[in-house]
GROMACS .gro file of C-alpha atoms in nm:
model
   45
    1UNK     CA    1  -0.001   0.003  -0.004
    2UNK     CA    2   0.285   0.232   0.067
    3UNK     CA    3   0.424   0.192  -0.281
    4UNK     CA    4   0.084   0.266  -0.439
    5UNK     CA    5   0.055   0.569  -0.215
    6UNK     CA    6   0.387   0.700  -0.328
    7UNK     CA    7   0.290   0.668  -0.698
    8UNK     CA    8  -0.032   0.851  -0.622
    9UNK     CA    9   0.151   1.127  -0.454
   10UNK     CA   10   0.366   1.185  -0.762
   11UNK     CA   11   0.063   1.217  -0.986
   12UNK     CA   12  -0.097   1.463  -0.745
   13UNK     CA   13   0.217   1.673  -0.743
   14UNK     CA   14   0.218   1.684  -1.129
   15UNK     CA   15  -0.148   1.785  -1.139
   16UNK     CA   16  -0.091   2.057  -0.873
   17UNK     CA   17   0.196   2.201  -1.080
   18UNK     CA   18  -0.011   2.202  -1.392
   19UNK     CA   19  -0.297   2.373  -1.210
   20UNK     CA   20  -0.075   2.650  -1.073
   21UNK     CA   21   0.058   2.722  -1.414
   22UNK     CA   22  -0.300   2.739  -1.550
   23UNK     CA   23  -0.400   2.981  -1.268
   24UNK     CA   24  -0.107   3.205  -1.376
   25UNK     CA   25  -0.263   3.222  -1.725
   26UNK     CA   26   0.044   3.089  -1.890
   27UNK     CA   27  -0.100   2.839  -2.134
   28UNK     CA   28   0.221   2.805  -2.321
   29UNK     CA   29   0.411   2.707  -2.010
   30UNK     CA   30   0.138   2.456  -1.935
   31UNK     CA   31   0.175   2.294  -2.278
   32UNK     CA   32   0.551   2.287  -2.257
   33UNK     CA   33   0.539   2.123  -1.914
   34UNK     CA   34   0.287   1.859  -2.031
   35UNK     CA   35   0.519   1.769  -2.323
   36UNK     CA   36   0.824   1.766  -2.100
   37UNK     CA   37   0.650   1.535  -1.850
   38UNK     CA   38   0.530   1.303  -2.127
   39UNK     CA   39   0.882   1.276  -2.268
   40UNK     CA   40   1.018   1.216  -1.915
   41UNK     CA   41   0.778   0.935  -1.852
   42UNK     CA   42   0.859   0.774  -2.187
   43UNK     CA   43   1.224   0.787  -2.115
   44UNK     CA   44   1.185   0.625  -1.777
   45UNK     CA   45   0.966   0.352  -1.923
   0.00000   0.00000   0.00000
């Protein structure tokens, strides 16, 4: 259960970061961050 919880925490952090960027009104930053995160996950997989 601890391992699953850690994975969930990571997802929550990513969502929070994206939400903060959205609140700032920087849609370009949000898009760049999304692509960076996607590339990061692919590299780790």
